[in-house]
Amino acid sequence: MAGYTDPPYRELMKEFRIPVLFTEMIDSHALVHRNDKTSKMLGRRDQQLFTQIAAGTAVLADGALSVLLEEDIRGINLNMGCPAKKVVSCGGGSNLLRHPTIIRDICRNVRKRASHIPFSVKFRSGWDMTSLNFLEVGKIFEDEGVDFVILHARTRTQAFSGRAHWNHIRMLKDHLRIPVIGNGDVVSYETAKAMVDASGCDGIAIGRGVIGNPWLYLQAAAALEGDAPLKEPSIDERFRIITRHYELILDYFGSRLSTHIFRKHLVGYLKGLPGQKLVKEELFKDEALSLERLKDVLGEYFLALKTGLSLPNVAPKDLAQTA
Ligand SMILES: Cc1cc2nc3c(=O)[nH]c(=O)nc-3n(C[C@H](O)[C@H](O)[C@H](O)COP(=O)(O)O)c2cc1C
């Protein structure tokens, strides 16, 4: 996910034993021009890592692939689902769903040149509800040698709103022999199980639900394997993961950029906890948050949550009210 699954995040995710991870979507133009910021998005070439690119033409995808093969990537994923205007207007992301011939050209070339590494595609149900073509393009992927597909079961017009159509995942699963990974609206063990039951999908890809809740990966794995739900993480475990995450961000990006990068993760980690607004206010004051300061403020807050003690300036009853 753009802005989230950067190299420090992926390092942290090793603790969650995720079988497949994706980079943020990388713009092929930027790759071809060897933009520094883009190179930093690539990170370590771990075995389970798929590098995701967006390209609107076979020529551009080919240029980006040349750079990535030099970089010794371990897996390639093509984004044919991004709804963002700036991606669509360059012909890439979900725009490709309107051009199956270009999809075929891109996939054929990628498969030929990257025959030694796994190749997957992420796509949507179609451009809009009047032009659903996930079965047609899914078959193109299979015919062109894509190893597995991830279907975000929404249309481009839906963007991220409305419900994902899990019945599309079921239809695709019935239509193809290659593995079909379902995506859209998994936010808990229960929704993961419901998606598996509804669609028969071979795996689950999760987007927004894991922001601040990486434990959801473990819940989804349990649902896929038919196991019972796991216990929610303890306060101590949350503290360990949040502070480790920030440590990894600081190591990778340095103190100047890290505070800004971390904020959105912190918002996710604290979401729904009583009194979290005050903690955010306190931590967001700092333009260059140190790891020690994070540990102090968060430690005090979590201790208050665990023991029912009051936070400075906040009575215990207000912890609930400020949630
Ligand atoms: C902030 C944000 C960034 C995203 N970036 C990417 C991306 O880089 N590549 C991608 O394939 N999907 C990206 N997505 C889409 C998600 O991976 C996912 O397909 C979508 O959110 C639906 O799944 P969900 O309901 O589990 O969130 C992004 C979504 C959001 C909200």
PDB file of C-alpha atoms in Angstrom, residues 29-318:
ATOM      1  CA  HIS A  29       8.325   6.328 -15.201  1.00  0.00           C
ATOM      2  CA  ALA A  30      10.121   7.071 -11.935  1.00  0.00           C
ATOM      3  CA  LEU A  31      11.854   3.695 -12.055  1.00  0.00           C
ATOM      4  CA  VAL A  32      13.044   4.174 -15.593  1.00  0.00           C
ATOM      5  CA  HIS A  33      14.417   7.596 -14.639  1.00  0.00           C
ATOM      6  CA  ARG A  34      16.079   6.050 -11.592  1.00  0.00           C
ATOM      7  CA  ASN A  35      14.508   8.489  -9.196  1.00  0.00           C
ATOM      8  CA  ASP A  36      16.252   8.281  -5.775  1.00  0.00           C
ATOM      9  CA  LYS A  37      13.064   8.221  -3.748  1.00  0.00           C
ATOM     10  CA  THR A  38      11.800   5.335  -5.855  1.00  0.00           C
ATOM     11  CA  SER A  39      14.997   3.323  -5.367  1.00  0.00           C
ATOM     12  CA  LYS A  40      14.527   3.701  -1.630  1.00  0.00           C
ATOM     13  CA  MET A  41      11.077   2.116  -1.936  1.00  0.00           C
ATOM     14  CA  LEU A  42      12.593  -1.110  -3.238  1.00  0.00           C
ATOM     15  CA  GLY A  43      14.417  -2.027  -0.025  1.00  0.00           C
ATOM     16  CA  ARG A  44      15.861  -5.478   0.606  1.00  0.00           C
ATOM     17  CA  ARG A  45      15.189  -8.207  -1.932  1.00  0.00           C
ATOM     18  CA  ASP A  46      13.524 -10.661   0.405  1.00  0.00           C
ATOM     19  CA  GLN A  47      12.320 -13.982  -0.913  1.00  0.00           C
ATOM     20  CA  GLN A  48       8.617 -13.375  -0.226  1.00  0.00           C
ATOM     21  CA  LEU A  49       8.637  -9.839  -1.636  1.00  0.00           C
ATOM     22  CA  PHE A  50       6.807  -8.860  -4.814  1.00  0.00           C
ATOM     23  CA  THR A  51       7.768  -5.523  -6.303  1.00  0.00           C
ATOM     24  CA  GLN A  52       4.651  -3.822  -7.601  1.00  0.00           C
ATOM     25  CA  ILE A  53       4.715  -1.526 -10.605  1.00  0.00           C
ATOM     26  CA  ALA A  54       2.142   0.484 -12.508  1.00  0.00           C
ATOM     27  CA  ALA A  55       2.622   1.037 -16.231  1.00  0.00           C
ATOM     28  CA  GLY A  56       0.153   2.006 -18.929  1.00  0.00           C
ATOM     29  CA  THR A  57       1.969   0.491 -21.898  1.00  0.00           C
ATOM     30  CA  ALA A  58       3.986  -2.603 -22.684  1.00  0.00           C
ATOM     31  CA  VAL A  59       6.972  -0.429 -23.614  1.00  0.00           C
ATOM     32  CA  LEU A  60       6.973   1.357 -20.264  1.00  0.00           C
ATOM     33  CA  ALA A  61       6.484  -1.883 -18.333  1.00  0.00           C
ATOM     34  CA  ASP A  62       9.385  -3.335 -20.273  1.00  0.00           C
ATOM     35  CA  GLY A  63      11.653  -0.408 -19.351  1.00  0.00           C
ATOM     36  CA  ALA A  64      10.708  -0.685 -15.683  1.00  0.00           C
ATOM     37  CA  LEU A  65      11.275  -4.417 -15.762  1.00  0.00           C
ATOM     38  CA  SER A  66      14.795  -3.933 -17.137  1.00  0.00           C
ATOM     39  CA  VAL A  67      15.637  -1.795 -14.106  1.00  0.00           C
ATOM     40  CA  LEU A  68      14.042  -4.263 -11.682  1.00  0.00           C
ATOM     41  CA  LEU A  69      15.795  -7.279 -13.154  1.00  0.00           C
ATOM     42  CA  GLU A  70      19.108  -5.479 -12.722  1.00  0.00           C
ATOM     43  CA  GLU A  71      18.071  -4.929  -9.115  1.00  0.00           C
ATOM     44  CA  ASP A  72      17.583  -8.676  -8.678  1.00  0.00           C
ATOM     45  CA  ILE A  73      13.961  -8.524  -7.500  1.00  0.00           C
ATOM     46  CA  ARG A  74      12.394 -11.793  -6.305  1.00  0.00           C
ATOM     47  CA  GLY A  75       8.834 -11.383  -7.595  1.00  0.00           C
ATOM     48  CA  ILE A  76       6.907  -8.962  -9.789  1.00  0.00           C
ATOM     49  CA  ASN A  77       3.352  -7.715  -9.372  1.00  0.00           C
ATOM     50  CA  LEU A  78       1.514  -5.542 -11.874  1.00  0.00           C
ATOM     51  CA  ASN A  79      -1.014  -3.061 -10.544  1.00  0.00           C
ATOM     52  CA  MET A  80      -4.130  -2.999 -12.706  1.00  0.00           C
ATOM     53  CA  GLY A  81      -6.429  -1.748  -9.994  1.00  0.00           C
ATOM     54  CA  CYS A  82      -5.289   1.659  -8.797  1.00  0.00           C
ATOM     55  CA  PRO A  83      -8.151   4.155  -9.252  1.00  0.00           C
ATOM     56  CA  ALA A  84      -6.080   7.335  -8.672  1.00  0.00           C
ATOM     57  CA  LYS A  85      -6.507   9.980 -11.363  1.00  0.00           C
ATOM     58  CA  LYS A  86      -2.790  10.588 -11.781  1.00  0.00           C
ATOM     59  CA  VAL A  87      -2.208   6.870 -12.451  1.00  0.00           C
ATOM     60  CA  VAL A  88      -5.267   6.355 -14.651  1.00  0.00           C
ATOM     61  CA  SER A  89      -4.533   9.458 -16.737  1.00  0.00           C
ATOM     62  CA  CYS A  90      -1.140   7.950 -17.651  1.00  0.00           C
ATOM     63  CA  GLY A  91      -2.919   4.818 -18.842  1.00  0.00           C
ATOM     64  CA  GLY A  92      -1.993   2.622 -15.860  1.00  0.00           C
ATOM     65  CA  GLY A  93      -3.723   1.062 -12.865  1.00  0.00           C
ATOM     66  CA  SER A  94      -7.414   0.325 -13.370  1.00  0.00           C
ATOM     67  CA  ASN A  95      -7.408   2.154 -16.716  1.00  0.00           C
ATOM     68  CA  LEU A  96      -5.936  -0.995 -18.253  1.00  0.00           C
ATOM     69  CA  LEU A  97      -9.167  -2.861 -17.571  1.00  0.00           C
ATOM     70  CA  ARG A  98     -10.590  -0.928 -20.525  1.00  0.00           C
ATOM     71  CA  HIS A  99      -7.772  -2.195 -22.751  1.00  0.00           C
ATOM     72  CA  PRO A 100      -7.483  -5.992 -22.611  1.00  0.00           C
ATOM     73  CA  THR A 101      -5.152  -6.026 -25.628  1.00  0.00           C
ATOM     74  CA  ILE A 102      -2.595  -3.905 -23.791  1.00  0.00           C
ATOM     75  CA  ILE A 103      -3.009  -6.138 -20.728  1.00  0.00           C
ATOM     76  CA  ARG A 104      -2.145  -9.142 -22.858  1.00  0.00           C
ATOM     77  CA  ASP A 105       0.895  -7.440 -24.400  1.00  0.00           C
ATOM     78  CA  ILE A 106       2.246  -6.341 -21.029  1.00  0.00           C
ATOM     79  CA  CYS A 107       1.756  -9.752 -19.421  1.00  0.00           C
ATOM     80  CA  ARG A 108       3.238 -11.674 -22.338  1.00  0.00           C
ATOM     81  CA  ASN A 109       6.383  -9.577 -22.283  1.00  0.00           C
ATOM     82  CA  VAL A 110       6.776  -9.652 -18.494  1.00  0.00           C
ATOM     83  CA  ARG A 111       6.341 -13.434 -18.405  1.00  0.00           C
ATOM     84  CA  LYS A 112       8.896 -13.896 -21.169  1.00  0.00           C
ATOM     85  CA  ARG A 113      11.525 -11.658 -19.602  1.00  0.00           C
ATOM     86  CA  ALA A 114      10.907 -12.560 -15.986  1.00  0.00           C
ATOM     87  CA  SER A 115      10.454 -16.289 -16.480  1.00  0.00           C
ATOM     88  CA  HIS A 116      12.668 -17.060 -13.466  1.00  0.00           C
ATOM     89  CA  ILE A 117      10.606 -15.200 -10.846  1.00  0.00           C
ATOM     90  CA  PRO A 118       6.993 -15.376  -9.622  1.00  0.00           C
ATOM     91  CA  PHE A 119       4.612 -13.049 -11.421  1.00  0.00           C
ATOM     92  CA  SER A 120       1.242 -11.867 -10.116  1.00  0.00           C
ATOM     93  CA  VAL A 121      -1.332  -9.223 -10.977  1.00  0.00           C
ATOM     94  CA  LYS A 122      -3.630  -7.146  -8.783  1.00  0.00           C
ATOM     95  CA  PHE A 123      -6.794  -5.966 -10.523  1.00  0.00           C
ATOM     96  CA  ARG A 124     -10.390  -4.914 -10.018  1.00  0.00           C
ATOM     97  CA  SER A 125     -13.746  -6.305 -11.075  1.00  0.00           C
ATOM     98  CA  GLY A 126     -13.956  -3.852 -13.954  1.00  0.00           C
ATOM     99  CA  TRP A 127     -14.111  -0.160 -14.787  1.00  0.00           C
ATOM    100  CA  ASP A 128     -17.732   0.184 -13.670  1.00  0.00           C
ATOM    101  CA  MET A 129     -20.729  -2.044 -13.003  1.00  0.00           C
ATOM    102  CA  THR A 130     -21.774  -1.907 -16.661  1.00  0.00           C
ATOM    103  CA  SER A 131     -18.390  -3.154 -17.868  1.00  0.00           C
ATOM    104  CA  LEU A 132     -17.433  -5.917 -15.435  1.00  0.00           C
ATOM    105  CA  ASN A 133     -14.730  -7.948 -17.178  1.00  0.00           C
ATOM    106  CA  PHE A 134     -12.814  -9.686 -14.410  1.00  0.00           C
ATOM    107  CA  LEU A 135     -13.510 -13.107 -15.938  1.00  0.00           C
ATOM    108  CA  GLU A 136     -12.224 -12.034 -19.350  1.00  0.00           C
ATOM    109  CA  VAL A 137      -9.052 -10.364 -18.064  1.00  0.00           C
ATOM    110  CA  GLY A 138      -8.547 -13.111 -15.473  1.00  0.00           C
ATOM    111  CA  LYS A 139      -8.395 -15.607 -18.323  1.00  0.00           C
ATOM    112  CA  ILE A 140      -5.839 -13.426 -20.112  1.00  0.00           C
ATOM    113  CA  PHE A 141      -3.648 -13.520 -16.995  1.00  0.00           C
ATOM    114  CA  GLU A 142      -3.910 -17.286 -16.799  1.00  0.00           C
ATOM    115  CA  ASP A 143      -3.216 -17.757 -20.513  1.00  0.00           C
ATOM    116  CA  GLU A 144      -0.182 -15.476 -20.339  1.00  0.00           C
ATOM    117  CA  GLY A 145       1.435 -17.399 -17.501  1.00  0.00           C
ATOM    118  CA  VAL A 146       0.662 -15.232 -14.464  1.00  0.00           C
ATOM    119  CA  ASP A 147       1.235 -17.351 -11.334  1.00  0.00           C
ATOM    120  CA  PHE A 148      -1.611 -15.970  -9.228  1.00  0.00           C
ATOM    121  CA  VAL A 149      -4.059 -13.078  -9.247  1.00  0.00           C
ATOM    122  CA  ILE A 150      -5.433 -10.795  -6.572  1.00  0.00           C
ATOM    123  CA  LEU A 151      -8.922  -9.483  -7.187  1.00  0.00           C
ATOM    124  CA  HIS A 152     -10.006  -6.330  -5.380  1.00  0.00           C
ATOM    125  CA  ALA A 153     -13.685  -6.995  -5.890  1.00  0.00           C
ATOM    126  CA  ARG A 154     -14.720  -3.413  -6.534  1.00  0.00           C
ATOM    127  CA  THR A 155     -14.932  -1.414  -9.750  1.00  0.00           C
ATOM    128  CA  ARG A 156     -12.809   1.616 -10.501  1.00  0.00           C
ATOM    129  CA  THR A 157     -15.902   3.794 -10.179  1.00  0.00           C
ATOM    130  CA  GLN A 158     -16.439   2.502  -6.654  1.00  0.00           C
ATOM    131  CA  ALA A 159     -12.854   3.416  -5.731  1.00  0.00           C
ATOM    132  CA  PHE A 160     -12.828   2.366  -2.041  1.00  0.00           C
ATOM    133  CA  SER A 161     -16.497   2.922  -1.251  1.00  0.00           C
ATOM    134  CA  GLY A 162     -19.466   0.577  -1.057  1.00  0.00           C
ATOM    135  CA  ARG A 163     -19.032  -3.115  -0.382  1.00  0.00           C
ATOM    136  CA  ALA A 164     -16.588  -5.399  -2.165  1.00  0.00           C
ATOM    137  CA  HIS A 165     -18.425  -7.970  -4.292  1.00  0.00           C
ATOM    138  CA  TRP A 166     -17.094 -11.204  -2.881  1.00  0.00           C
ATOM    139  CA  ASN A 167     -19.284 -13.134  -5.351  1.00  0.00           C
ATOM    140  CA  HIS A 168     -16.908 -11.855  -8.072  1.00  0.00           C
ATOM    141  CA  ILE A 169     -14.053 -13.604  -6.283  1.00  0.00           C
ATOM    142  CA  ARG A 170     -16.123 -16.804  -6.206  1.00  0.00           C
ATOM    143  CA  MET A 171     -16.893 -16.504  -9.934  1.00  0.00           C
ATOM    144  CA  LEU A 172     -13.231 -15.912 -10.760  1.00  0.00           C
ATOM    145  CA  LYS A 173     -12.163 -18.822  -8.589  1.00  0.00           C
ATOM    146  CA  ASP A 174     -14.576 -21.071 -10.487  1.00  0.00           C
ATOM    147  CA  HIS A 175     -13.303 -19.718 -13.820  1.00  0.00           C
ATOM    148  CA  LEU A 176      -9.522 -20.094 -13.373  1.00  0.00           C
ATOM    149  CA  ARG A 177      -7.059 -22.823 -12.440  1.00  0.00           C
ATOM    150  CA  ILE A 178      -4.387 -20.475 -11.017  1.00  0.00           C
ATOM    151  CA  PRO A 179      -4.739 -19.351  -7.378  1.00  0.00           C
ATOM    152  CA  VAL A 180      -7.127 -16.485  -6.738  1.00  0.00           C
ATOM    153  CA  ILE A 181      -6.463 -14.193  -3.793  1.00  0.00           C
ATOM    154  CA  GLY A 182      -9.465 -12.247  -2.522  1.00  0.00           C
ATOM    155  CA  ASN A 183      -9.267  -8.601  -1.523  1.00  0.00           C
ATOM    156  CA  GLY A 184     -11.694  -6.092  -0.105  1.00  0.00           C
ATOM    157  CA  ASP A 185     -13.263  -5.401   3.289  1.00  0.00           C
ATOM    158  CA  VAL A 186     -11.393  -7.888   5.455  1.00  0.00           C
ATOM    159  CA  VAL A 187     -11.041  -6.177   8.820  1.00  0.00           C
ATOM    160  CA  SER A 188     -11.308  -9.010  11.351  1.00  0.00           C
ATOM    161  CA  TYR A 189     -11.187 -12.782  11.839  1.00  0.00           C
ATOM    162  CA  GLU A 190     -14.923 -12.875  11.176  1.00  0.00           C
ATOM    163  CA  THR A 191     -14.749 -10.969   7.887  1.00  0.00           C
ATOM    164  CA  ALA A 192     -11.756 -13.056   6.775  1.00  0.00           C
ATOM    165  CA  LYS A 193     -13.722 -16.229   7.455  1.00  0.00           C
ATOM    166  CA  ALA A 194     -16.787 -14.811   5.728  1.00  0.00           C
ATOM    167  CA  MET A 195     -14.721 -14.000   2.619  1.00  0.00           C
ATOM    168  CA  VAL A 196     -13.242 -17.500   2.514  1.00  0.00           C
ATOM    169  CA  ASP A 197     -16.684 -19.073   2.969  1.00  0.00           C
ATOM    170  CA  ALA A 198     -18.284 -16.849   0.339  1.00  0.00           C
ATOM    171  CA  SER A 199     -15.577 -17.081  -2.289  1.00  0.00           C
ATOM    172  CA  GLY A 200     -13.433 -20.171  -1.748  1.00  0.00           C
ATOM    173  CA  CYS A 201     -10.402 -17.919  -2.315  1.00  0.00           C
ATOM    174  CA  ASP A 202      -6.911 -19.399  -2.038  1.00  0.00           C
ATOM    175  CA  GLY A 203      -5.571 -16.516   0.005  1.00  0.00           C
ATOM    176  CA  ILE A 204      -6.523 -13.147   1.428  1.00  0.00           C
ATOM    177  CA  ALA A 205      -4.933  -9.786   0.643  1.00  0.00           C
ATOM    178  CA  ILE A 206      -5.601  -7.087   3.200  1.00  0.00           C
ATOM    179  CA  GLY A 207      -5.303  -3.341   2.722  1.00  0.00           C
ATOM    180  CA  ARG A 208      -6.759  -0.791   5.121  1.00  0.00           C
ATOM    181  CA  GLY A 209      -7.576  -3.252   7.881  1.00  0.00           C
ATOM    182  CA  VAL A 210      -3.938  -3.825   8.797  1.00  0.00           C
ATOM    183  CA  ILE A 211      -3.075  -0.163   9.234  1.00  0.00           C
ATOM    184  CA  GLY A 212      -2.198  -0.123  12.925  1.00  0.00           C
ATOM    185  CA  ASN A 213      -3.376  -3.720  13.275  1.00  0.00           C
ATOM    186  CA  PRO A 214      -0.792  -6.116  11.855  1.00  0.00           C
ATOM    187  CA  TRP A 215      -2.222  -8.810  14.156  1.00  0.00           C
ATOM    188  CA  LEU A 216      -5.032  -9.029  11.600  1.00  0.00           C
ATOM    189  CA  TYR A 217      -2.637 -10.964   9.356  1.00  0.00           C
ATOM    190  CA  LEU A 218      -2.507 -13.712  11.972  1.00  0.00           C
ATOM    191  CA  GLN A 219      -6.293 -13.680  12.347  1.00  0.00           C
ATOM    192  CA  ALA A 220      -6.729 -13.967   8.568  1.00  0.00           C
ATOM    193  CA  ALA A 221      -4.253 -16.862   8.433  1.00  0.00           C
ATOM    194  CA  ALA A 222      -6.211 -18.620  11.195  1.00  0.00           C
ATOM    195  CA  ALA A 223      -9.463 -18.080   9.269  1.00  0.00           C
ATOM    196  CA  LEU A 224      -7.895 -19.447   6.071  1.00  0.00           C
ATOM    197  CA  GLU A 225      -6.628 -22.523   7.860  1.00  0.00           C
ATOM    198  CA  GLY A 226      -9.957 -23.141   9.559  1.00  0.00           C
ATOM    199  CA  ASP A 227      -8.507 -22.434  13.021  1.00  0.00           C
ATOM    200  CA  ALA A 228     -10.215 -20.579  15.858  1.00  0.00           C
ATOM    201  CA  PRO A 229      -9.655 -16.813  16.244  1.00  0.00           C
ATOM    202  CA  LEU A 230      -6.594 -15.722  18.185  1.00  0.00           C
ATOM    203  CA  LYS A 231      -6.581 -13.627  21.317  1.00  0.00           C
ATOM    204  CA  GLU A 232      -6.249  -9.891  20.773  1.00  0.00           C
ATOM    205  CA  PRO A 233      -2.691  -8.580  21.392  1.00  0.00           C
ATOM    206  CA  SER A 234      -1.865  -7.501  24.926  1.00  0.00           C
ATOM    207  CA  ILE A 235      -0.998  -3.907  25.762  1.00  0.00           C
ATOM    208  CA  ASP A 236       2.641  -4.959  26.221  1.00  0.00           C
ATOM    209  CA  GLU A 237       2.685  -6.547  22.766  1.00  0.00           C
ATOM    210  CA  ARG A 238       1.199  -3.401  21.231  1.00  0.00           C
ATOM    211  CA  PHE A 239       3.858  -1.307  22.945  1.00  0.00           C
ATOM    212  CA  ARG A 240       6.621  -3.586  21.670  1.00  0.00           C
ATOM    213  CA  ILE A 241       5.412  -3.538  18.052  1.00  0.00           C
ATOM    214  CA  ILE A 242       4.699   0.208  17.923  1.00  0.00           C
ATOM    215  CA  THR A 243       8.072   1.184  19.336  1.00  0.00           C
ATOM    216  CA  ARG A 244       9.917  -1.400  17.220  1.00  0.00           C
ATOM    217  CA  HIS A 245       8.158  -0.028  14.148  1.00  0.00           C
ATOM    218  CA  TYR A 246       9.338   3.487  14.915  1.00  0.00           C
ATOM    219  CA  GLU A 247      12.847   2.254  15.590  1.00  0.00           C
ATOM    220  CA  LEU A 248      12.923   0.605  12.150  1.00  0.00           C
ATOM    221  CA  ILE A 249      11.585   3.763  10.487  1.00  0.00           C
ATOM    222  CA  LEU A 250      14.248   5.885  12.195  1.00  0.00           C
ATOM    223  CA  ASP A 251      16.966   3.455  11.102  1.00  0.00           C
ATOM    224  CA  TYR A 252      15.825   3.521   7.494  1.00  0.00           C
ATOM    225  CA  PHE A 253      14.708   7.101   6.926  1.00  0.00           C
ATOM    226  CA  GLY A 254      16.682   9.042   9.541  1.00  0.00           C
ATOM    227  CA  SER A 255      15.291  11.509  12.075  1.00  0.00           C
ATOM    228  CA  ARG A 256      14.303  14.247   9.603  1.00  0.00           C
ATOM    229  CA  LEU A 257      11.615  12.273   7.743  1.00  0.00           C
ATOM    230  CA  SER A 258      10.619   9.675  10.296  1.00  0.00           C
ATOM    231  CA  THR A 259       8.209  11.640  12.485  1.00  0.00           C
ATOM    232  CA  HIS A 260       6.005  12.483   9.541  1.00  0.00           C
ATOM    233  CA  ILE A 261       6.122   8.953   8.132  1.00  0.00           C
ATOM    234  CA  PHE A 262       5.245   7.423  11.501  1.00  0.00           C
ATOM    235  CA  ARG A 263       2.234   9.618  12.322  1.00  0.00           C
ATOM    236  CA  LYS A 264      -0.237   7.833  10.073  1.00  0.00           C
ATOM    237  CA  HIS A 265       0.829   4.470  11.500  1.00  0.00           C
ATOM    238  CA  LEU A 266       0.443   5.783  15.039  1.00  0.00           C
ATOM    239  CA  VAL A 267      -3.069   7.003  14.267  1.00  0.00           C
ATOM    240  CA  GLY A 268      -3.855   3.439  13.188  1.00  0.00           C
ATOM    241  CA  TYR A 269      -2.208   1.793  16.207  1.00  0.00           C
ATOM    242  CA  LEU A 270      -4.138   3.968  18.662  1.00  0.00           C
ATOM    243  CA  LYS A 271      -7.476   3.934  16.849  1.00  0.00           C
ATOM    244  CA  GLY A 272     -10.351   3.096  19.162  1.00  0.00           C
ATOM    245  CA  LEU A 273      -8.312   3.146  22.383  1.00  0.00           C
ATOM    246  CA  PRO A 274      -9.721   5.307  25.188  1.00  0.00           C
ATOM    247  CA  GLY A 275      -8.023   8.649  25.643  1.00  0.00           C
ATOM    248  CA  GLN A 276      -5.895   8.244  22.506  1.00  0.00           C
ATOM    249  CA  LYS A 277      -6.609  11.768  21.252  1.00  0.00           C
ATOM    250  CA  LEU A 278      -4.602  13.238  24.106  1.00  0.00           C
ATOM    251  CA  VAL A 279      -1.672  10.933  23.473  1.00  0.00           C
ATOM    252  CA  LYS A 280      -1.643  11.854  19.787  1.00  0.00           C
ATOM    253  CA  GLU A 281      -1.803  15.540  20.625  1.00  0.00           C
ATOM    254  CA  GLU A 282       1.154  15.113  22.942  1.00  0.00           C
ATOM    255  CA  LEU A 283       3.242  13.150  20.447  1.00  0.00           C
ATOM    256  CA  PHE A 284       2.280  15.242  17.415  1.00  0.00           C
ATOM    257  CA  LYS A 285       3.651  18.386  19.083  1.00  0.00           C
ATOM    258  CA  ASP A 286       7.081  17.050  18.397  1.00  0.00           C
ATOM    259  CA  GLU A 287       8.440  17.807  14.922  1.00  0.00           C
ATOM    260  CA  ALA A 288      11.331  15.409  15.496  1.00  0.00           C
ATOM    261  CA  LEU A 289      10.022  12.746  17.811  1.00  0.00           C
ATOM    262  CA  SER A 290      12.743  10.653  19.448  1.00  0.00           C
ATOM    263  CA  LEU A 291      12.314   6.971  20.190  1.00  0.00           C
ATOM    264  CA  GLU A 292      12.828   7.684  23.894  1.00  0.00           C
ATOM    265  CA  ARG A 293      10.042  10.269  23.939  1.00  0.00           C
ATOM    266  CA  LEU A 294       7.681   7.873  22.150  1.00  0.00           C
ATOM    267  CA  LYS A 295       8.487   5.153  24.680  1.00  0.00           C
ATOM    268  CA  ASP A 296       7.945   7.536  27.624  1.00  0.00           C
ATOM    269  CA  VAL A 297       4.600   8.939  26.503  1.00  0.00           C
ATOM    270  CA  LEU A 298       3.255   5.649  25.198  1.00  0.00           C
ATOM    271  CA  GLY A 299       4.574   3.745  28.224  1.00  0.00           C
ATOM    272  CA  GLU A 300       2.773   6.086  30.585  1.00  0.00           C
ATOM    273  CA  TYR A 301      -0.422   5.898  28.544  1.00  0.00           C
ATOM    274  CA  PHE A 302      -0.421   2.133  28.274  1.00  0.00           C
ATOM    275  CA  LEU A 303       0.317   1.825  31.984  1.00  0.00           C
ATOM    276  CA  ALA A 304      -2.737   3.987  32.647  1.00  0.00           C
ATOM    277  CA  LEU A 305      -4.806   1.744  30.378  1.00  0.00           C
ATOM    278  CA  LYS A 306      -3.571  -1.398  32.100  1.00  0.00           C
ATOM    279  CA  THR A 307      -3.926  -0.248  35.666  1.00  0.00           C
ATOM    280  CA  GLY A 308      -6.772   2.239  35.406  1.00  0.00           C
ATOM    281  CA  LEU A 309      -4.499   5.012  36.744  1.00  0.00           C
ATOM    282  CA  SER A 310      -5.096   8.519  35.466  1.00  0.00           C
ATOM    283  CA  LEU A 311      -2.966  10.173  32.828  1.00  0.00           C
ATOM    284  CA  PRO A 312      -1.449  13.533  33.742  1.00  0.00           C
ATOM    285  CA  ASN A 313      -4.279  16.078  33.522  1.00  0.00           C
ATOM    286  CA  VAL A 314      -6.851  13.400  32.713  1.00  0.00           C
ATOM    287  CA  ALA A 315      -9.097  11.701  35.205  1.00  0.00           C
ATOM    288  CA  PRO A 316      -9.754   7.972  34.538  1.00  0.00           C
ATOM    289  CA  LYS A 317     -13.397   8.700  33.723  1.00  0.00           C
ATOM    290  CA  ASP A 318     -12.215  11.026  30.927  1.00  0.00           C
TER     291      ASP A 318
END
